[in-house]
PDB file of C-alpha atoms in Angstrom:
ATOM      1  CA  UNK A   1       0.000   0.000   0.000  1.00 42.00           C
ATOM      2  CA  UNK A   2       1.535   3.270  -1.103  1.00 46.00           C
ATOM      3  CA  UNK A   3       1.051   6.364   0.975  1.00 43.00           C
ATOM      4  CA  UNK A   4      -0.696   9.215  -0.825  1.00 48.00           C
ATOM      5  CA  UNK A   5       1.421  11.778  -2.593  1.00 51.00           C
ATOM      6  CA  UNK A   6       2.201  14.798  -0.407  1.00 50.00           C
ATOM      7  CA  UNK A   7       1.222  16.831  -3.485  1.00 56.00           C
ATOM      8  CA  UNK A   8      -2.067  15.011  -4.112  1.00 61.00           C
ATOM      9  CA  UNK A   9      -4.065  18.203  -4.738  1.00 65.00           C
ATOM     10  CA  UNK A  10      -1.610  19.410  -7.371  1.00 75.00           C
ATOM     11  CA  UNK A  11      -2.059  18.892 -11.126  1.00 87.00           C
ATOM     12  CA  UNK A  12      -0.824  15.903 -13.087  1.00 90.00           C
ATOM     13  CA  UNK A  13       1.744  16.726 -15.796  1.00 92.00           C
ATOM     14  CA  UNK A  14       2.511  14.916 -19.058  1.00 91.00           C
ATOM     15  CA  UNK A  15       5.601  15.097 -21.254  1.00 92.00           C
ATOM     16  CA  UNK A  16       6.459  13.514 -24.603  1.00 89.00           C
ATOM     17  CA  UNK A  17      10.013  12.179 -24.400  1.00 93.00           C
ATOM     18  CA  UNK A  18      11.673  11.753 -27.791  1.00 91.00           C
ATOM     19  CA  UNK A  19      14.519   9.286 -28.053  1.00 90.00           C
ATOM     20  CA  UNK A  20      16.997   9.111 -30.921  1.00 88.00           C
ATOM     21  CA  UNK A  21      16.925   5.302 -30.867  1.00 90.00           C
ATOM     22  CA  UNK A  22      15.060   2.275 -29.557  1.00 91.00           C
ATOM     23  CA  UNK A  23      18.087   1.059 -27.583  1.00 91.00           C
ATOM     24  CA  UNK A  24      17.635   3.923 -25.069  1.00 90.00           C
ATOM     25  CA  UNK A  25      13.998   2.906 -24.556  1.00 93.00           C
ATOM     26  CA  UNK A  26      15.056  -0.717 -24.001  1.00 93.00           C
ATOM     27  CA  UNK A  27      17.669   0.353 -21.421  1.00 92.00           C
ATOM     28  CA  UNK A  28      15.054   2.439 -19.632  1.00 93.00           C
ATOM     29  CA  UNK A  29      12.538  -0.404 -19.549  1.00 93.00           C
ATOM     30  CA  UNK A  30      15.136  -2.875 -18.245  1.00 94.00           C
ATOM     31  CA  UNK A  31      16.723  -0.630 -15.599  1.00 94.00           C
ATOM     32  CA  UNK A  32      13.865   1.710 -14.639  1.00 95.00           C
ATOM     33  CA  UNK A  33      15.903   4.834 -15.332  1.00 94.00           C
ATOM     34  CA  UNK A  34      15.960   7.640 -17.863  1.00 93.00           C
ATOM     35  CA  UNK A  35      18.228  10.534 -18.718  1.00 92.00           C
ATOM     36  CA  UNK A  36      17.500  13.577 -20.809  1.00 90.00           C
ATOM     37  CA  UNK A  37      19.326  16.634 -22.039  1.00 87.00           C
ATOM     38  CA  UNK A  38      20.271  19.261 -19.471  1.00 86.00           C
ATOM     39  CA  UNK A  39      17.861  21.714 -21.124  1.00 87.00           C
ATOM     40  CA  UNK A  40      14.913  19.439 -20.183  1.00 90.00           C
ATOM     41  CA  UNK A  41      16.020  18.788 -16.604  1.00 92.00           C
ATOM     42  CA  UNK A  42      14.722  22.032 -15.105  1.00 91.00           C
ATOM     43  CA  UNK A  43      11.228  21.573 -16.579  1.00 93.00           C
ATOM     44  CA  UNK A  44      10.994  17.955 -15.466  1.00 95.00           C
ATOM     45  CA  UNK A  45      12.329  18.600 -11.960  1.00 94.00           C
ATOM     46  CA  UNK A  46       9.955  21.543 -11.578  1.00 93.00           C
ATOM     47  CA  UNK A  47       7.040  19.368 -12.657  1.00 94.00           C
ATOM     48  CA  UNK A  48       8.142  16.570 -10.319  1.00 94.00           C
ATOM     49  CA  UNK A  49       8.138  18.871  -7.268  1.00 93.00           C
ATOM     50  CA  UNK A  50       5.051  20.904  -8.211  1.00 91.00           C
ATOM     51  CA  UNK A  51       2.754  18.126  -9.446  1.00 90.00           C
ATOM     52  CA  UNK A  52       1.021  15.155  -7.909  1.00 90.00           C
ATOM     53  CA  UNK A  53       2.284  12.909 -10.729  1.00 94.00           C
ATOM     54  CA  UNK A  54       4.438  13.268 -13.849  1.00 95.00           C
ATOM     55  CA  UNK A  55       3.830  10.911 -16.761  1.00 96.00           C
ATOM     56  CA  UNK A  56       6.373  10.479 -19.532  1.00 96.00           C
ATOM     57  CA  UNK A  57       5.206   9.257 -22.924  1.00 92.00           C
ATOM     58  CA  UNK A  58       8.082   7.853 -24.969  1.00 94.00           C
ATOM     59  CA  UNK A  59       8.586   7.914 -28.723  1.00 92.00           C
ATOM     60  CA  UNK A  60      11.584   7.110 -30.906  1.00 92.00           C
ATOM     61  CA  UNK A  61      12.119   9.839 -33.496  1.00 89.00           C
ATOM     62  CA  UNK A  62      10.860   8.790 -36.908  1.00 89.00           C
ATOM     63  CA  UNK A  63       9.088   5.655 -35.621  1.00 88.00           C
ATOM     64  CA  UNK A  64       5.534   6.926 -36.077  1.00 86.00           C
ATOM     65  CA  UNK A  65       4.654   5.319 -32.727  1.00 87.00           C
ATOM     66  CA  UNK A  66       4.716   5.785 -29.008  1.00 86.00           C
ATOM     67  CA  UNK A  67       6.759   3.042 -27.333  1.00 92.00           C
ATOM     68  CA  UNK A  68       4.938   3.235 -24.011  1.00 92.00           C
ATOM     69  CA  UNK A  69       4.614   5.421 -20.965  1.00 93.00           C
ATOM     70  CA  UNK A  70       6.035   5.654 -17.469  1.00 96.00           C
ATOM     71  CA  UNK A  71       5.666   7.619 -14.256  1.00 96.00           C
ATOM     72  CA  UNK A  72       8.548   9.806 -13.109  1.00 96.00           C
ATOM     73  CA  UNK A  73       9.767   8.120  -9.918  1.00 95.00           C
ATOM     74  CA  UNK A  74      12.386  10.572  -8.659  1.00 95.00           C
ATOM     75  CA  UNK A  75      13.819  13.990  -9.243  1.00 93.00           C
ATOM     76  CA  UNK A  76      16.769  14.223 -11.616  1.00 92.00           C
ATOM     77  CA  UNK A  77      20.056  14.010  -9.759  1.00 87.00           C
ATOM     78  CA  UNK A  78      23.648  14.792 -10.669  1.00 87.00           C
ATOM     79  CA  UNK A  79      24.668  11.167 -11.170  1.00 85.00           C
ATOM     80  CA  UNK A  80      25.144  10.258 -14.831  1.00 84.00           C
ATOM     81  CA  UNK A  81      24.827   6.850 -16.427  1.00 80.00           C
ATOM     82  CA  UNK A  82      27.265   5.230 -18.818  1.00 81.00           C
ATOM     83  CA  UNK A  83      24.346   3.290 -20.334  1.00 80.00           C
ATOM     84  CA  UNK A  84      23.718   6.114 -22.788  1.00 74.00           C
ATOM     85  CA  UNK A  85      27.399   6.831 -23.471  1.00 67.00           C
ATOM     86  CA  UNK A  86      28.485  10.438 -23.700  1.00 59.00           C
ATOM     87  CA  UNK A  87      25.632  11.714 -25.838  1.00 69.00           C
ATOM     88  CA  UNK A  88      25.162  14.978 -23.937  1.00 73.00           C
ATOM     89  CA  UNK A  89      22.683  13.637 -21.402  1.00 84.00           C
ATOM     90  CA  UNK A  90      22.351  15.001 -17.899  1.00 86.00           C
ATOM     91  CA  UNK A  91      21.569  13.220 -14.651  1.00 89.00           C
ATOM     92  CA  UNK A  92      19.675   9.973 -14.220  1.00 91.00           C
ATOM     93  CA  UNK A  93      16.252   9.618 -12.625  1.00 94.00           C
ATOM     94  CA  UNK A  94      13.925   6.742 -11.839  1.00 95.00           C
ATOM     95  CA  UNK A  95      10.965   5.880 -14.033  1.00 96.00           C
ATOM     96  CA  UNK A  96       8.244   3.328 -13.344  1.00 96.00           C
ATOM     97  CA  UNK A  97       7.078   1.851 -16.641  1.00 96.00           C
ATOM     98  CA  UNK A  98       3.304   1.436 -16.839  1.00 94.00           C
ATOM     99  CA  UNK A  99       2.919   0.220 -20.406  1.00 89.00           C
ATOM    100  CA  UNK A 100       5.578  -1.074 -22.783  1.00 89.00           C
ATOM    101  CA  UNK A 101       3.904  -1.301 -26.141  1.00 85.00           C
ATOM    102  CA  UNK A 102       4.214   0.253 -29.581  1.00 86.00           C
ATOM    103  CA  UNK A 103       1.138   2.417 -30.191  1.00 81.00           C
ATOM    104  CA  UNK A 104       0.829   4.104 -33.624  1.00 75.00           C
ATOM    105  CA  UNK A 105       0.335   7.885 -33.580  1.00 74.00           C
ATOM    106  CA  UNK A 106      -2.915   7.449 -35.526  1.00 75.00           C
ATOM    107  CA  UNK A 107      -4.556   6.088 -32.363  1.00 72.00           C
ATOM    108  CA  UNK A 108      -3.902   9.419 -30.632  1.00 67.00           C
ATOM    109  CA  UNK A 109      -4.804  11.839 -33.433  1.00 66.00           C
ATOM    110  CA  UNK A 110      -7.898  12.918 -31.495  1.00 66.00           C
ATOM    111  CA  UNK A 111      -5.588  14.344 -28.794  1.00 68.00           C
ATOM    112  CA  UNK A 112      -4.644  17.975 -29.409  1.00 64.00           C
ATOM    113  CA  UNK A 113      -2.125  20.027 -27.452  1.00 61.00           C
ATOM    114  CA  UNK A 114      -3.638  23.426 -26.536  1.00 66.00           C
ATOM    115  CA  UNK A 115      -0.154  24.706 -25.556  1.00 68.00           C
ATOM    116  CA  UNK A 116       1.214  23.906 -29.039  1.00 69.00           C
ATOM    117  CA  UNK A 117      -1.323  25.581 -31.349  1.00 75.00           C
ATOM    118  CA  UNK A 118      -3.690  22.614 -30.855  1.00 69.00           C
ATOM    119  CA  UNK A 119      -1.435  20.381 -32.920  1.00 66.00           C
ATOM    120  CA  UNK A 120      -1.789  16.607 -32.769  1.00 66.00           C
ATOM    121  CA  UNK A 121       0.083  14.891 -29.959  1.00 68.00           C
ATOM    122  CA  UNK A 122       2.840  12.753 -31.450  1.00 68.00           C
TER     123      UNK A 122
END
């Protein structure tokens, strides 16, 4: 039984995480970690501390699909991972994968992002 989030009355946030390759997604699903560019860290950490839950929806660039989604399980720390090599990534954070499945963008075309000129979510 998990205790309720101390931020339970705060909003839920969602982010699309683009990966340059499927190998990074596989590493994340196996190890329960993720790393992003330093420019994304501030937004994600802010959302983690100011929201009741942060969901990450993963997609490999050019795949035409989402590869699944996870819940952000920790703030982003300073520790880096060698799993991604030296590709300019920042610190590592925990992710709890909820669904690991390839879902074509066409199944989400009814979802529009009001903060991105109501463009389709993909």
